[in-house]
Coordinates of C-alpha atoms and ligand atoms in Angstrom, one line a residue:
Chain A
X605 CA 62.8 -68.2 1.6
X606 CA 64.4 -69.1 -1.2
X607 CA 63.4 -66.3 -3.1
X608 CA 64.8 -63.7 -0.5
X609 CA 67.8 -65.3 -1.2
X610 CA 67.7 -64.3 -4.6
X611 CA 66.5 -61.4 -4.6
X612 CA 68.9 -60.1 -1.6
X613 CA 72.1 -59.0 -3.5
X614 CA 69.5 -57.1 -6.6
X615 CA 70.2 -53.4 -7.2
X616 CA 66.8 -52.8 -7.8
X617 CA 65.4 -55.0 -5.0
X618 CA 67.2 -51.5 -2.3
X619 CA 66.7 -48.8 -4.5
X620 CA 63.5 -49.2 -6.2
X621 CA 61.9 -48.8 -2.8
X622 CA 62.8 -45.3 -2.1
X623 CA 61.1 -43.7 -4.8
X624 CA 58.5 -43.8 -2.6
X625 CA 59.2 -40.7 0.5
X626 CA 56.5 -42.9 3.5
X627 CA 59.2 -45.8 2.9
X628 CA 62.2 -44.3 3.2
X629 CA 60.5 -41.5 6.0
X630 CA 60.2 -45.4 8.6
X631 CA 63.7 -46.5 7.0
X632 CA 65.5 -44.1 9.0
X633 CA 62.7 -44.0 11.5
X634 CA 63.3 -46.9 12.7
X635 CA 66.4 -46.9 12.2
X636 CA 66.5 -44.2 14.7
X637 CA 65.0 -46.4 16.8
X638 CA 67.2 -49.3 17.1
X639 CA 69.8 -47.0 17.4
X640 CA 68.0 -45.3 20.5
X641 CA 66.7 -48.8 21.3
X642 CA 70.1 -50.5 21.2
X643 CA 71.7 -48.3 22.5
X644 CA 69.5 -48.2 25.8
X645 CA 69.4 -51.9 25.6
X646 CA 73.4 -52.6 27.0
X647 CA 72.1 -50.7 30.3
X648 CA 69.0 -52.7 31.1
X649 CA 69.9 -56.1 30.5
X650 CA 73.5 -55.4 32.6
X651 CA 70.8 -54.1 34.9
X652 CA 68.9 -57.3 34.7
X653 CA 65.7 -54.2 34.5
X654 CA 64.0 -56.4 31.1
X655 CA 60.8 -56.9 33.2
X656 CA 60.9 -52.5 33.8
X657 CA 60.6 -52.1 30.5
X658 CA 58.0 -54.7 29.8
X659 CA 56.2 -53.3 32.2
X660 CA 57.0 -49.1 31.4
X661 CA 55.4 -50.5 27.8
X662 CA 52.6 -52.1 28.6
X663 CA 51.6 -49.2 31.3
X664 CA 51.6 -46.5 28.2
X665 CA 48.6 -47.4 27.4
X666 CA 46.3 -45.2 29.1
X667 CA 48.2 -42.3 28.3
X668 CA 48.2 -42.6 24.6
X669 CA 44.1 -42.4 24.8
X670 CA 44.3 -40.0 26.7
X671 CA 46.4 -37.3 25.0
X672 CA 44.7 -38.5 21.6
X673 CA 41.2 -37.6 24.1
X674 CA 42.4 -34.9 24.4
X675 CA 44.6 -33.4 21.7
X676 CA 48.2 -33.3 23.0
X677 CA 50.7 -35.3 22.2
X678 CA 50.3 -39.0 22.5
X679 CA 54.2 -38.8 23.4
X680 CA 53.5 -36.5 26.7
X681 CA 50.6 -39.1 28.2
X682 CA 52.6 -42.0 27.5
X683 CA 55.1 -41.0 29.0
X684 CA 53.5 -39.7 31.9
X685 CA 51.2 -43.0 32.1
X686 CA 54.7 -45.0 31.6
X687 CA 57.1 -42.6 34.3
X688 CA 53.9 -42.9 36.6
X689 CA 53.6 -46.7 36.9
X690 CA 57.5 -47.3 37.2
X691 CA 57.0 -44.9 40.0
X692 CA 54.2 -46.6 41.6
X693 CA 56.2 -50.1 41.2
X694 CA 59.4 -48.1 43.4
X695 CA 56.5 -47.2 46.0
X696 CA 54.2 -50.4 46.4
X697 CA 57.8 -52.5 46.8
X698 CA 58.8 -50.2 49.1
X699 CA 56.3 -50.4 51.0
X700 CA 55.3 -54.3 50.8
X701 CA 56.2 -57.1 51.5
X702 CA 56.0 -58.3 47.7
X703 CA 58.9 -59.2 45.9
X704 CA 59.5 -57.2 42.7
X705 CA 58.5 -58.7 40.0
X706 CA 54.6 -59.4 41.0
X707 CA 54.6 -55.9 41.8
X708 CA 55.6 -55.1 38.2
X709 CA 52.9 -57.8 36.8
X710 CA 50.1 -56.3 39.4
X711 CA 50.8 -52.7 37.9
X712 CA 51.8 -53.5 34.3
X713 CA 48.6 -54.7 33.7
X714 CA 46.9 -53.1 36.0
X715 CA 47.7 -49.7 33.4
X716 CA 47.4 -51.8 30.3
X717 CA 43.7 -53.0 31.6
X718 CA 42.2 -49.8 32.3
X719 CA 44.1 -48.6 29.0
X720 CA 42.2 -51.3 27.3
X721 CA 39.1 -49.7 29.1
X722 CA 39.7 -47.1 27.6
X723 CA 40.3 -47.1 24.1
X724 CA 37.0 -48.9 24.1
X725 CA 34.4 -46.0 25.5
X726 CA 36.2 -42.8 24.6
X727 CA 35.2 -42.3 21.0
X728 CA 38.6 -41.7 19.2
X729 CA 40.0 -43.0 15.7
X730 CA 42.9 -44.4 17.4
X731 CA 44.0 -47.9 15.8
X732 CA 44.1 -50.3 18.7
X733 CA 46.3 -52.5 17.1
X734 CA 49.1 -49.5 15.8
X735 CA 49.8 -49.1 19.7
X736 CA 49.7 -52.6 20.4
X737 CA 52.7 -53.6 17.2
X738 CA 52.9 -50.0 15.9
X739 CA 53.1 -48.3 12.2
X740 CA 56.2 -47.0 11.5
X741 CA 55.0 -46.9 7.0
X742 CA 52.1 -44.6 8.6
X743 CA 54.1 -42.5 10.8
X744 CA 52.9 -39.6 10.6
X745 CA 55.1 -36.2 10.8
X746 CA 54.0 -35.4 14.4
X747 CA 54.9 -38.5 16.0
X748 CA 58.5 -38.6 13.7
X749 CA 58.6 -35.3 15.6
X750 CA 58.1 -36.3 18.8
X751 CA 59.9 -39.3 18.2
X752 CA 63.1 -37.7 17.3
X753 CA 63.1 -35.7 20.4
X754 CA 62.1 -38.9 22.6
X755 CA 65.0 -39.8 21.4
X756 CA 67.7 -37.4 20.9
X757 CA 66.8 -36.7 24.8
X758 CA 68.0 -40.3 25.9
X759 CA 70.2 -40.2 23.5
X760 CA 72.1 -37.1 24.7
X761 CA 71.4 -38.3 28.5
X762 CA 72.9 -41.9 28.2
X763 CA 75.7 -40.0 26.7
X764 CA 76.9 -36.9 29.2
X765 CA 75.5 -39.9 32.5
X766 CA 77.0 -43.1 30.1
X767 CA 79.7 -44.0 33.4
X768 CA 77.4 -43.5 36.1
X769 CA 74.9 -44.5 35.0
X770 CA 77.6 -48.0 33.9
X771 CA 78.7 -47.7 37.4
X772 CA 75.8 -47.8 38.9
X773 CA 74.8 -50.4 37.2
X774 CA 77.2 -52.1 38.3
X775 CA 77.9 -51.4 41.8
X776 CA 75.9 -49.0 43.4
X777 CA 77.1 -49.6 46.4
X778 CA 79.9 -48.3 45.1
X779 CA 78.2 -45.7 43.7
X780 CA 77.3 -44.9 47.4
X781 CA 80.5 -45.6 48.8
X782 CA 82.0 -42.1 46.5
X783 CA 79.5 -40.0 47.5
X784 CA 76.7 -40.4 44.2
X785 CA 73.2 -40.2 44.6
X786 CA 71.7 -43.0 43.0
X787 CA 68.2 -42.1 43.4
X788 CA 68.8 -39.6 41.3
X789 CA 70.9 -42.8 38.8
X790 CA 67.7 -45.0 39.1
X791 CA 65.6 -42.5 38.5
X792 CA 67.6 -41.1 35.8
X793 CA 68.2 -44.7 34.0
X794 CA 64.1 -45.2 34.4
X795 CA 63.4 -41.8 32.7
X796 CA 65.7 -43.0 29.7
X797 CA 64.5 -46.3 29.8
X798 CA 60.2 -44.5 29.7
X799 CA 61.6 -42.1 27.2
X800 CA 63.1 -44.9 24.5
X801 CA 59.3 -47.3 24.8
X802 CA 58.0 -43.8 23.9
X803 CA 60.4 -43.5 21.4
X804 CA 59.5 -47.3 19.9
X805 CA 56.1 -46.4 20.5
X806 CA 55.5 -46.3 16.5
X807 CA 57.6 -48.6 14.5
X808 CA 57.6 -51.8 16.8
X809 CA 54.3 -51.3 19.3
X810 CA 54.3 -52.0 22.9
X811 CA 54.2 -55.9 22.9
X812 CA 58.0 -56.0 20.4
X813 CA 59.4 -52.9 22.6
X814 CA 60.8 -55.2 25.0
X815 CA 62.8 -57.5 21.6
X816 CA 64.4 -53.9 20.5
X817 CA 65.1 -53.1 24.3
X818 CA 66.7 -56.6 25.5
X819 CA 67.8 -59.0 22.3
X820 CA 70.3 -56.5 21.3
X821 CA 71.6 -55.6 24.2
X822 CA 71.7 -59.8 25.3
X823 CA 73.6 -60.4 21.0
X824 CA 76.4 -57.6 22.6
X825 CA 77.1 -59.0 26.2
X826 CA 77.1 -62.5 24.4
X827 CA 80.1 -61.1 21.7
X828 CA 81.5 -59.7 24.0
X829 CA 83.6 -59.2 27.6
X830 CA 83.9 -55.2 26.7
X831 CA 81.0 -52.8 27.0
X832 CA 81.9 -49.8 24.6
X833 CA 82.6 -52.9 22.4
X834 CA 78.8 -54.6 23.0
X835 CA 77.3 -51.2 22.7
X836 CA 78.7 -51.4 19.0
X837 CA 78.0 -54.9 18.4
X838 CA 74.0 -53.7 20.1
X839 CA 73.7 -50.5 17.7
X840 CA 74.4 -52.3 14.3
X841 CA 73.0 -55.6 14.8
X842 CA 69.6 -53.3 16.1
X843 CA 70.3 -50.5 13.4
X844 CA 71.0 -54.0 10.4
X845 CA 67.4 -55.0 11.7
X846 CA 65.2 -52.6 11.6
X847 CA 66.5 -50.8 8.8
X848 CA 66.4 -54.4 6.7
X849 CA 63.1 -55.2 8.6
X850 CA 61.7 -52.6 7.0
X851 CA 62.9 -53.6 4.1
X852 CA 61.3 -57.1 4.5
X853 CA 57.7 -55.5 5.2
X854 CA 57.8 -53.5 2.3
X855 CA 58.7 -56.5 -0.2
X856 CA 56.4 -58.8 1.4
X857 CA 53.8 -57.3 2.7
X858 CA 54.5 -58.5 6.3
X859 CA 53.9 -56.6 9.5
X860 CA 56.6 -54.4 10.0
X861 CA 57.2 -54.6 14.0
X862 CA 57.4 -58.2 12.9
X863 CA 59.6 -58.7 10.6
X864 CA 62.5 -56.4 12.4
X865 CA 62.4 -58.4 15.8
X866 CA 62.2 -62.0 13.6
X867 CA 65.8 -60.4 12.5
X868 CA 67.0 -59.6 15.5
X869 CA 66.2 -62.7 17.1
X870 CA 67.5 -65.1 14.0
X871 CA 70.5 -62.6 15.3
X872 CA 70.1 -62.7 18.7
X873 CA 70.2 -67.0 18.2
X874 CA 72.8 -67.1 15.8
X875 CA 74.8 -65.3 18.1
X876 CA 74.1 -67.7 21.4
X877 CA 75.4 -70.7 18.9
X878 CA 78.1 -69.3 17.2
X879 CA 80.4 -66.6 19.9
X880 CA 83.7 -67.7 19.9
X881 CA 83.2 -67.6 24.1
X882 CA 79.3 -68.1 25.3
X883 CA 78.5 -69.2 22.1
X884 CA 76.8 -73.3 23.5
X885 CA 79.8 -74.8 20.1
X886 CA 82.2 -72.6 21.8
X887 CA 81.2 -74.2 25.1
X888 CA 81.1 -77.5 24.0
X889 CA 84.0 -77.3 22.3
X890 CA 85.7 -76.4 25.6
X891 CA 84.7 -79.2 27.2
X892 CA 85.5 -81.4 25.4
X893 CA 89.0 -80.9 24.7
X894 CA 90.1 -79.2 28.4
X895 CA 93.3 -79.0 27.6
X896 CA 94.2 -75.3 26.1
X897 CA 92.2 -74.4 29.8
X898 CA 94.5 -76.2 32.1
X899 CA 97.3 -74.3 30.0
X900 CA 96.4 -71.2 30.7
X901 CA 96.0 -71.5 34.6
X902 CA 99.5 -72.6 34.3
X903 CA 100.4 -69.6 33.0
X904 CA 98.3 -67.8 35.3
X905 CA 99.2 -69.3 38.6
X906 CA 103.4 -68.7 37.1
X907 CA 103.0 -64.8 36.8
X908 CA 101.3 -64.7 39.5
X909 CA 104.5 -66.3 42.0
X910 CA 106.4 -63.6 40.0
X911 CA 104.2 -61.4 41.8
Chain B
X107 CA 103.6 -37.2 55.4
X108 CA 101.7 -40.0 57.4
X109 CA 101.9 -38.1 61.2
X110 CA 100.1 -35.4 60.0
X111 CA 97.0 -37.6 58.3
X112 CA 94.1 -36.5 60.1
X113 CA 93.1 -39.9 61.9
X114 CA 89.4 -40.4 61.4
X115 CA 88.1 -43.1 63.2
X116 CA 83.8 -44.6 62.9
X117 CA 81.9 -44.4 65.7
X118 CA 78.8 -46.3 65.8
X119 CA 76.1 -45.8 68.0
X120 CA 73.0 -47.8 69.4
X121 CA 72.1 -49.3 65.2
X122 CA 69.6 -52.3 64.8
X123 CA 68.5 -53.9 61.2
X124 CA 65.7 -55.8 60.6
X125 CA 65.5 -57.0 57.3
X126 CA 62.2 -56.7 55.6
X127 CA 61.5 -60.5 56.3
X128 CA 61.3 -59.6 59.4
X129 CA 64.5 -60.3 61.2
X130 CA 66.2 -58.6 63.2
X131 CA 69.5 -58.9 62.4
X132 CA 71.4 -56.5 64.1
X133 CA 70.5 -55.6 67.5
X134 CA 72.1 -52.1 69.4
X135 CA 75.0 -52.3 68.0
X136 CA 77.5 -50.1 69.7
X137 CA 80.8 -49.3 69.0
X138 CA 84.0 -47.9 67.6
X139 CA 86.0 -48.0 65.8
X140 CA 89.3 -46.2 67.0
X141 CA 91.2 -44.0 64.9
X142 CA 94.2 -45.7 63.0
X143 CA 93.6 -49.5 63.9
X144 CA 93.6 -52.7 62.8
X145 CA 89.8 -53.3 63.6
X146 CA 89.0 -57.0 63.3
X147 CA 85.4 -58.1 63.3
X148 CA 84.6 -61.6 64.7
X149 CA 81.5 -63.7 64.2
X150 CA 80.2 -66.6 62.7
X151 CA 78.0 -66.8 59.7
X152 CA 74.8 -64.8 59.9
X153 CA 76.0 -62.7 62.8
X154 CA 75.4 -59.5 60.8
X155 CA 79.3 -58.7 59.7
X156 CA 78.3 -57.7 56.3
X157 CA 74.9 -56.1 57.9
X158 CA 77.2 -53.5 59.7
X159 CA 78.8 -53.2 57.4
X160 CA 76.5 -52.3 55.7
X161 CA 74.9 -50.0 57.6
X162 CA 78.4 -48.3 58.6
X163 CA 78.6 -48.1 54.3
X164 CA 75.1 -46.4 54.8
X165 CA 73.7 -49.5 51.8
X166 CA 71.0 -50.0 54.4
X167 CA 68.8 -47.9 56.6
X168 CA 69.1 -49.3 60.4
X169 CA 66.1 -49.4 62.1
X170 CA 67.3 -47.0 64.0
X171 CA 71.3 -46.0 65.5
X172 CA 73.2 -43.6 63.8
X173 CA 76.7 -44.5 62.7
X174 CA 79.8 -41.1 62.2
X175 CA 83.3 -41.2 60.6
X176 CA 85.3 -38.9 61.6
X177 CA 82.5 -36.9 63.6
X178 CA 81.3 -36.9 60.5
X179 CA 77.6 -38.4 59.1
X180 CA 78.5 -41.3 56.8
X181 CA 76.7 -39.0 53.3
X182 CA 79.5 -36.0 53.9
X183 CA 81.8 -38.5 54.4
X184 CA 81.3 -40.4 51.8
X185 CA 81.8 -37.2 49.4
X186 CA 84.5 -36.6 50.9
X187 CA 85.5 -39.7 49.6
X188 CA 86.1 -40.7 53.1
X189 CA 85.5 -44.0 53.5
X190 CA 86.5 -47.0 50.7
X191 CA 84.9 -49.8 51.3
X192 CA 86.1 -53.6 49.1
X193 CA 82.6 -56.4 49.5
X194 CA 82.7 -60.3 50.0
X195 CA 82.5 -61.5 47.3
X196 CA 79.2 -62.9 46.7
X197 CA 78.1 -59.0 46.3
X198 CA 79.7 -58.9 42.5
X199 CA 78.7 -59.7 39.2
X200 CA 81.8 -61.7 37.7
X201 CA 80.2 -61.3 34.6
X202 CA 79.7 -58.0 34.3
X203 CA 81.6 -56.2 31.2
X204 CA 84.6 -54.3 33.1
X205 CA 87.3 -55.1 32.9
X206 CA 90.5 -54.8 36.4
X207 CA 91.3 -51.6 34.7
X208 CA 87.7 -50.3 34.7
X209 CA 86.8 -51.3 38.0
X210 CA 89.8 -49.7 39.8
X211 CA 88.9 -46.3 37.4
X212 CA 85.5 -46.3 39.3
X213 CA 87.8 -45.5 42.3
X214 CA 88.3 -42.5 41.3
X215 CA 84.8 -41.1 39.6
X216 CA 84.2 -38.9 42.6
X217 CA 87.7 -36.9 42.1
X218 CA 86.7 -36.4 38.5
X219 CA 84.6 -34.2 36.5
X220 CA 80.4 -35.1 35.9
X221 CA 81.6 -36.7 32.2
X222 CA 83.9 -38.7 34.5
X223 CA 86.8 -37.9 32.2
X224 CA 90.3 -39.4 34.0
X225 CA 93.6 -37.0 34.0
X226 CA 96.8 -37.9 33.9
X227 CA 96.9 -38.5 37.8
X228 CA 93.9 -40.9 37.8
X229 CA 95.5 -42.7 35.8
X230 CA 98.6 -42.9 37.1
X231 CA 96.5 -43.4 40.9
X232 CA 95.6 -46.1 38.9
X233 CA 98.5 -47.6 38.3
X234 CA 100.3 -47.0 41.1
X235 CA 97.3 -49.3 43.0
X236 CA 97.5 -52.3 41.0
X237 CA 101.2 -52.5 41.5
X238 CA 100.7 -52.4 44.5
X239 CA 98.1 -55.3 45.0
X240 CA 100.5 -56.6 41.8
X241 CA 97.8 -56.7 39.6
X242 CA 99.7 -54.7 37.0
X243 CA 99.4 -57.6 34.1
X244 CA 96.0 -57.9 34.2
X245 CA 94.4 -54.7 33.9
X246 CA 92.7 -55.5 30.7
X247 CA 90.4 -58.8 32.1
X248 CA 87.7 -58.9 32.5
X249 CA 86.9 -59.2 36.3
X250 CA 85.4 -63.0 35.9
X251 CA 88.0 -64.6 34.5
X252 CA 90.5 -63.7 37.8
X253 CA 91.1 -66.3 40.6
X254 CA 89.4 -65.8 43.6
X255 CA 92.2 -64.4 44.7
X256 CA 93.3 -62.1 42.2
X257 CA 89.7 -61.0 42.1
X258 CA 90.0 -59.9 46.0
X259 CA 92.8 -58.2 44.7
X260 CA 91.5 -56.2 42.2
X261 CA 88.8 -54.7 44.2
X262 CA 91.1 -53.2 47.2
X263 CA 93.2 -51.6 44.5
X264 CA 89.9 -49.8 43.5
X265 CA 89.9 -48.5 47.4
X266 CA 93.2 -48.2 47.3
X267 CA 92.8 -45.6 43.8
X268 CA 89.7 -44.1 46.0
X269 CA 92.8 -43.4 48.6
X270 CA 89.9 -43.2 51.4
X271 CA 91.3 -42.9 55.3
X272 CA 88.6 -45.0 56.1
X273 CA 88.7 -48.8 54.3
X274 CA 86.6 -51.4 55.6
X275 CA 86.8 -55.2 53.9
X276 CA 84.1 -57.8 53.8
X277 CA 85.7 -61.2 54.6
X278 CA 89.2 -60.2 52.6
X279 CA 90.9 -64.0 53.3
X280 CA 88.2 -66.2 52.1
X281 CA 89.3 -68.2 49.4
X282 CA 92.9 -66.9 49.6
X283 CA 95.8 -69.0 49.7
X284 CA 98.7 -68.3 52.1
X285 CA 100.3 -65.8 49.9
X286 CA 98.1 -63.6 48.8
X287 CA 96.6 -63.7 52.6
X288 CA 100.3 -62.1 53.9
X289 CA 100.1 -60.1 51.0
X290 CA 97.1 -58.2 51.9
X291 CA 98.0 -58.7 55.7
X292 CA 101.5 -56.8 54.7
X293 CA 99.4 -54.4 52.6
X294 CA 96.7 -53.6 55.7
X295 CA 99.8 -52.9 58.0
X296 CA 101.5 -50.5 55.5
X297 CA 98.3 -48.1 54.9
X298 CA 97.6 -48.5 58.8
X299 CA 101.1 -47.2 59.1
X300 CA 100.0 -44.7 57.1
X301 CA 97.2 -43.1 59.2
X302 CA 94.1 -45.2 57.6
X303 CA 91.5 -47.3 60.0
X304 CA 90.7 -50.6 59.0
X305 CA 87.9 -52.8 59.7
X306 CA 88.8 -56.5 58.8
X307 CA 85.9 -59.0 59.2
X308 CA 86.9 -62.4 58.8
X309 CA 87.0 -66.5 59.7
X310 CA 90.3 -66.4 59.7
X311 CA 91.5 -66.4 63.9
X312 CA 94.1 -67.8 63.7
X313 CA 95.6 -64.6 62.1
X314 CA 93.6 -61.9 63.8
X315 CA 95.8 -61.7 66.9
X316 CA 99.1 -61.8 64.0
X317 CA 97.7 -58.0 62.7
X318 CA 94.4 -56.8 64.6
X319 CA 95.3 -54.4 67.4
X320 CA 91.6 -54.8 68.5
X321 CA 88.8 -56.9 68.0
X322 CA 85.4 -56.6 67.8
X323 CA 83.2 -59.7 68.9
X324 CA 80.4 -59.9 66.8
X325 CA 76.4 -61.9 67.3
X326 CA 73.4 -60.3 66.5
X327 CA 75.4 -57.6 69.0
X328 CA 78.6 -56.8 70.1
X329 CA 79.7 -59.2 72.8
X330 CA 83.1 -57.4 73.6
X331 CA 85.2 -54.7 71.8
X332 CA 88.9 -53.7 72.9
X333 CA 92.6 -54.9 72.7
X334 CA 93.3 -58.3 70.3
X335 CA 95.0 -59.5 73.3
X336 CA 92.3 -58.9 76.4
X337 CA 89.2 -59.3 73.6
X338 CA 90.7 -62.3 71.7
X339 CA 89.8 -64.5 74.7
X340 CA 88.6 -68.1 75.6
X341 CA 85.7 -66.6 77.2
X342 CA 84.8 -64.5 74.4
X343 CA 85.0 -66.4 71.3
X344 CA 82.9 -69.5 73.7
X345 CA 80.2 -66.9 74.0
X346 CA 80.5 -65.9 70.5
X347 CA 80.2 -68.6 68.5
X348 CA 78.3 -71.0 71.2
X349 CA 77.9 -74.3 70.3
X350 CA 81.6 -74.7 68.8
X351 CA 83.2 -77.3 71.1
X352 CA 86.0 -75.9 72.5
X353 CA 89.1 -78.2 71.5
X354 CA 88.2 -76.1 67.7
X355 CA 87.9 -72.7 69.3
X356 CA 92.0 -73.7 71.6
X357 CA 94.2 -73.7 68.3
X358 CA 92.4 -70.8 67.1
X359 CA 94.0 -68.7 69.8
X360 CA 97.6 -67.2 70.0
X361 CA 98.3 -69.3 72.9
X362 CA 97.4 -70.4 76.2
X363 CA 98.3 -67.8 78.5
X364 CA 96.3 -65.3 76.0
X365 CA 93.2 -66.8 78.2
X366 CA 94.0 -68.1 81.1
Ligands
LIG1972 N1 68.9 -59.0 51.9 C1 68.9 -59.6 53.0 N2 67.3 -60.0 53.3 C2 67.0 -60.3 53.8 N3 68.0 -61.2 56.0 C3 69.2 -61.2 55.4 C4 69.8 -59.8 54.6 N4 71.4 -60.2 54.2 C5 70.9 -60.7 55.4 N5 70.4 -61.2 56.4 C6 70.5 -62.1 56.9 O1 70.7 -61.3 58.1 C7 71.5 -61.7 59.4 C8 73.0 -61.5 59.5 O2 73.7 -61.4 58.1 P1 74.6 -61.3 57.4 O3 75.1 -61.1 56.1 O4 75.7 -60.0 58.0 O5 76.1 -61.9 58.1 P2 77.6 -62.6 58.4 O6 77.9 -62.3 59.5 O7 77.8 -61.1 57.3 O8 77.5 -64.0 57.5 P3 78.6 -64.4 57.5 O9 79.8 -64.9 57.8 O10 78.5 -65.6 55.9 O11 79.2 -63.5 55.6 C9 71.7 -63.4 58.3 O12 70.4 -64.3 59.5 C10 71.0 -63.0 57.9 O13 69.9 -64.1 57.0
LIG1973 MG1 79.1 -61.6 55.4

């Protein structure tokens, strides 16, 4: 660990890897994926759809295998199965008395197991390990293009529909009351979720992608009360972790996805403890000295009376 | 001018609602909320008030029956921004990172373009609505940092900004002090005089006769409806709240003569 800290400010440490084309590629691809995941992450955490993200990421496996077998882009197979799983979940939930978490658990493990069976039966050169944990250092040109397409579509859709999506996360009833089509928003959000997971597949792998979808938004949520701030914090921490994680994985020859997620998690732990308002320390402190809080509420009372 | 505003009624016909736990929450409810009135919806906890609200607003699909607003099917009325809804507090995620201003602005989304870019008129109406409920100074607060009464007023402001002709308020008076309650009641009276149709559920039986033109009594189904004077009687209340000792109801009646 001390070696890391000693090396951190080193110019060489940053620049030396940049002479390798594959590493430069890995760095900017993972930074891009980090950006896409971070933006969506804010919506997913507020909507409470983390488990849904987990479900989609596992459900894409059979799609990836079939896509390779048929020699079509992996992103298409992954997207079809990932999005298909969410449709299946929605359908089963509306037709049975099961709770959503049970339905999600059943569907995604079913898809995942089916994928495992396919991987071991269909002869192909897919490395299961790369699907599970990502392989951004070895990412190929076509894979980069697919990642970019999926990511750009996600960003554009969110940019255009950001207000409606936020309203849908906050108060779907109000969205309905003002005549907006909530089913469209529901499927839009699922769609970009599936696309983001497809985009992140090569970087983080299906096991770790959920971290990139939940942790950045959670960090932002702990640090801010305003959505735009939450978004910025989320993006900064995610992109930082992706770039640094890729560096670390090169320098120390460890898993890229692994080091990205470890960094993100460290940032989360710091936010959880030190966040100025919602951090553990701040809450402790407030409980011990309730003085300023009372003053504040008294002030508030006065203002109300004037109103 | 208020007089030229079209006044809209709410017609609930034979609505039944079963939640997926197979319990019948609402059975064959038929009632009319007369245009341009304040109508109270009264019933004990779990009698289906919120369920009736949600069926009227189309938030849940009744197993039978239909609702029309001003003669229109509900989705159509909603597309025309005719219906505003003020939710019961426990339906809101108070930790959501939005400010009071943001919430009230959401009342204007239906009037905006696809990107929901607010125009000067939208901002003006939001500020006017905040002013009417006396919440201007709290506009930048995160919604969780408000008191109970302020939370109610924030969502009331959203309904005002939406400028719906029909306004449904689910328990706007719970956890609200006398002064705020009076403020809300005055506002509702103003809105009624401007031609709005208002349906409000409440547990504050004592105040109903002071501002509600009509009353609907509910317990799983509609037990009585009509002018408050004729409907808000001892017998009807006993029927609705059956099991409550009569003494506890007596002092809530506007006056002893009404029931005799
Ligand atoms: N989402 C739900 N799932 C299952 N049952 C529900 C649901 N919501 C309400 N119920 C049941 O339906 C009945 C009516 O509930 P509702 O919320 O409409 O009552 P209410 O009159 O609004 O009560 P309160 O005065 O407490 O707000 C209750 O018995 C309740 O348990
Ligand atoms: Mg209720």
